[in-house]
């Protein structure tokens, strides 16, 4: 993933939209909710798609991690968003990715494609919207 490799570029503190989004994925994969919250604006609006188990819009960095990441961790083993393609247009970053996980209650696994649309301003994510095949996720939750 060759995001930016300019001399003197510091990925850890870069405010470039793609770098901020990539830090969010890395923090999520590592289970580092503090680092993940650091990528989110205080007034972030984070929307999980209708039909998804956690459907709705969440606000504040703590609200996002408590209502999305922590709940996914409680219900799924190994929930990971594997980001692979970034499309950047100014403050808009669209990421094509996959979710992989195993539902703790049913033992069924998922491997589904997903698209995420982030809006990044001032080095923080201010808006997120998820697009995913919710039926595949829901099917893995049914016995």
Protein backbone atom coordinates (compact mmCIF):
# COMPACT_ATOMS: atom_id res chain seq x y z
CA UNK A 1 0.00 0.00 0.00
CA UNK A 2 2.18 2.87 -1.15
CA UNK A 3 0.26 5.75 0.31
CA UNK A 4 2.94 8.37 0.72
CA UNK A 5 6.66 8.03 0.71
CA UNK A 6 7.91 11.57 0.29
CA UNK A 7 11.16 12.38 2.08
CA UNK A 8 10.40 13.88 5.48
CA UNK A 9 6.84 12.52 5.43
CA UNK A 10 5.74 11.38 8.89
CA UNK A 11 2.85 8.95 8.47
CA UNK A 12 2.10 8.94 12.22
CA UNK A 13 1.30 12.67 12.29
CA UNK A 14 0.31 13.35 8.69
CA UNK A 15 -2.99 15.15 8.20
CA UNK A 16 -3.31 13.87 4.62
CA UNK A 17 -6.79 12.32 4.38
CA UNK A 18 -5.59 8.89 3.20
CA UNK A 19 -2.99 8.72 5.98
CA UNK A 20 -5.57 9.56 8.65
CA UNK A 21 -7.91 6.88 7.31
CA UNK A 22 -5.10 4.31 7.11
CA UNK A 23 -4.17 5.01 10.76
CA UNK A 24 -7.81 4.34 11.67
CA UNK A 25 -7.69 0.90 9.97
CA UNK A 26 -4.37 0.02 11.61
CA UNK A 27 -5.67 1.04 15.05
CA UNK A 28 -8.85 -0.96 14.53
CA UNK A 29 -6.95 -4.07 13.42
CA UNK A 30 -4.69 -3.77 16.48
CA UNK A 31 -7.64 -3.28 18.82
CA UNK A 32 -6.16 0.07 19.88
CA UNK A 33 -9.33 2.04 20.55
CA UNK A 34 -7.43 5.02 21.96
CA UNK A 35 -5.45 5.38 18.71
CA UNK A 36 -8.64 4.89 16.72
CA UNK A 37 -10.43 7.62 18.68
CA UNK A 38 -7.48 9.94 17.95
CA UNK A 39 -8.35 9.78 14.23
CA UNK A 40 -11.95 10.90 14.86
CA UNK A 41 -13.18 14.48 15.16
CA UNK A 42 -15.03 15.37 18.38
CA UNK A 43 -18.25 15.80 16.35
CA UNK A 44 -17.74 12.79 14.06
CA UNK A 45 -20.81 11.23 12.43
CA UNK A 46 -20.24 7.49 11.89
CA UNK A 47 -22.99 5.66 9.99
CA UNK A 48 -23.32 1.89 9.83
CA UNK A 49 -25.56 0.80 6.96
CA UNK A 50 -29.24 -0.01 7.41
CA UNK A 51 -29.59 -3.78 7.73
CA UNK A 52 -26.16 -4.11 9.37
CA UNK A 53 -26.31 -5.50 12.95
CA UNK A 54 -25.15 -2.14 14.37
CA UNK A 55 -27.11 0.05 11.94
CA UNK A 56 -27.33 3.68 12.92
CA UNK A 57 -25.35 6.88 13.23
CA UNK A 58 -22.99 7.33 16.16
CA UNK A 59 -21.38 10.54 17.36
CA UNK A 60 -18.24 11.37 19.34
CA UNK A 61 -15.11 9.23 19.24
CA UNK A 62 -16.13 7.35 22.39
CA UNK A 63 -19.65 6.81 21.04
CA UNK A 64 -18.21 5.26 17.88
CA UNK A 65 -15.82 2.88 19.63
CA UNK A 66 -18.32 1.89 22.36
CA UNK A 67 -21.22 1.28 19.97
CA UNK A 68 -19.34 -0.18 17.00
CA UNK A 69 -15.87 -1.57 17.67
CA UNK A 70 -16.50 -2.84 21.20
CA UNK A 71 -19.80 -4.48 20.19
CA UNK A 72 -18.22 -6.10 17.13
CA UNK A 73 -15.47 -7.44 19.41
CA UNK A 74 -18.07 -8.84 21.81
CA UNK A 75 -20.02 -10.68 19.10
CA UNK A 76 -17.29 -11.68 16.63
CA UNK A 77 -13.86 -13.28 16.82
CA UNK A 78 -11.18 -11.63 14.74
CA UNK A 79 -13.36 -8.88 13.23
CA UNK A 80 -11.05 -7.13 10.78
CA UNK A 81 -11.52 -4.63 7.97
CA UNK A 82 -8.84 -5.37 5.37
CA UNK A 83 -8.36 -2.13 3.40
CA UNK A 84 -6.98 -2.65 -0.08
CA UNK A 85 -7.90 0.19 -2.45
CA UNK A 86 -8.03 3.90 -1.69
CA UNK A 87 -9.69 6.48 -3.94
CA UNK A 88 -8.97 10.02 -2.78
CA UNK A 89 -10.68 13.19 -3.96
CA UNK A 90 -9.74 16.11 -1.73
CA UNK A 91 -11.22 15.51 1.71
CA UNK A 92 -13.11 12.41 0.51
CA UNK A 93 -11.54 8.99 0.86
CA UNK A 94 -13.33 5.89 -0.41
CA UNK A 95 -11.82 2.60 0.67
CA UNK A 96 -12.64 -0.76 -0.84
CA UNK A 97 -12.06 -3.49 1.69
CA UNK A 98 -13.18 -6.85 3.09
CA UNK A 99 -14.54 -7.80 6.47
CA UNK A 100 -13.44 -11.12 7.91
CA UNK A 101 -14.64 -12.53 11.23
CA UNK A 102 -16.27 -15.51 12.91
CA UNK A 103 -19.52 -15.07 14.78
CA UNK A 104 -19.07 -16.21 18.38
CA UNK A 105 -22.67 -17.48 18.77
CA UNK A 106 -22.89 -19.53 15.55
CA UNK A 107 -19.26 -20.27 14.64
CA UNK A 108 -20.00 -19.09 11.07
CA UNK A 109 -17.39 -17.01 9.28
CA UNK A 110 -17.74 -14.08 6.92
CA UNK A 111 -15.52 -12.76 4.14
CA UNK A 112 -17.50 -9.91 2.54
CA UNK A 113 -16.63 -6.93 0.40
CA UNK A 114 -17.29 -3.49 1.78
CA UNK A 115 -16.89 0.13 0.74
CA UNK A 116 -16.27 2.90 3.25
CA UNK A 117 -16.63 6.62 2.53
CA UNK A 118 -14.68 8.89 4.87
CA UNK A 119 -14.61 12.69 4.98
CA UNK A 120 -11.42 14.03 6.58
CA UNK A 121 -10.93 17.66 7.64
CA UNK A 122 -8.08 19.12 9.63
CA UNK A 123 -6.45 15.74 10.07
CA UNK A 124 -9.53 14.06 11.58
CA UNK A 125 -12.37 11.92 10.29
CA UNK A 126 -15.56 13.99 10.45
CA UNK A 127 -17.89 11.60 8.62
CA UNK A 128 -18.01 7.89 7.80
CA UNK A 129 -20.53 5.86 5.84
CA UNK A 130 -20.44 2.11 5.36
CA UNK A 131 -21.72 0.12 2.35
CA UNK A 132 -21.76 -3.67 2.81
CA UNK A 133 -23.69 -6.81 1.85
CA UNK A 134 -25.66 -6.88 5.09
CA UNK A 135 -27.41 -10.19 4.22
CA UNK A 136 -24.10 -12.08 4.33
CA UNK A 137 -23.30 -10.64 7.75
CA UNK A 138 -26.79 -11.37 9.06
CA UNK A 139 -26.68 -14.95 7.66
CA UNK A 140 -23.53 -15.66 9.69
CA UNK A 141 -25.44 -14.62 12.81
CA UNK A 142 -28.31 -17.07 12.26
CA UNK A 143 -28.13 -20.65 13.52
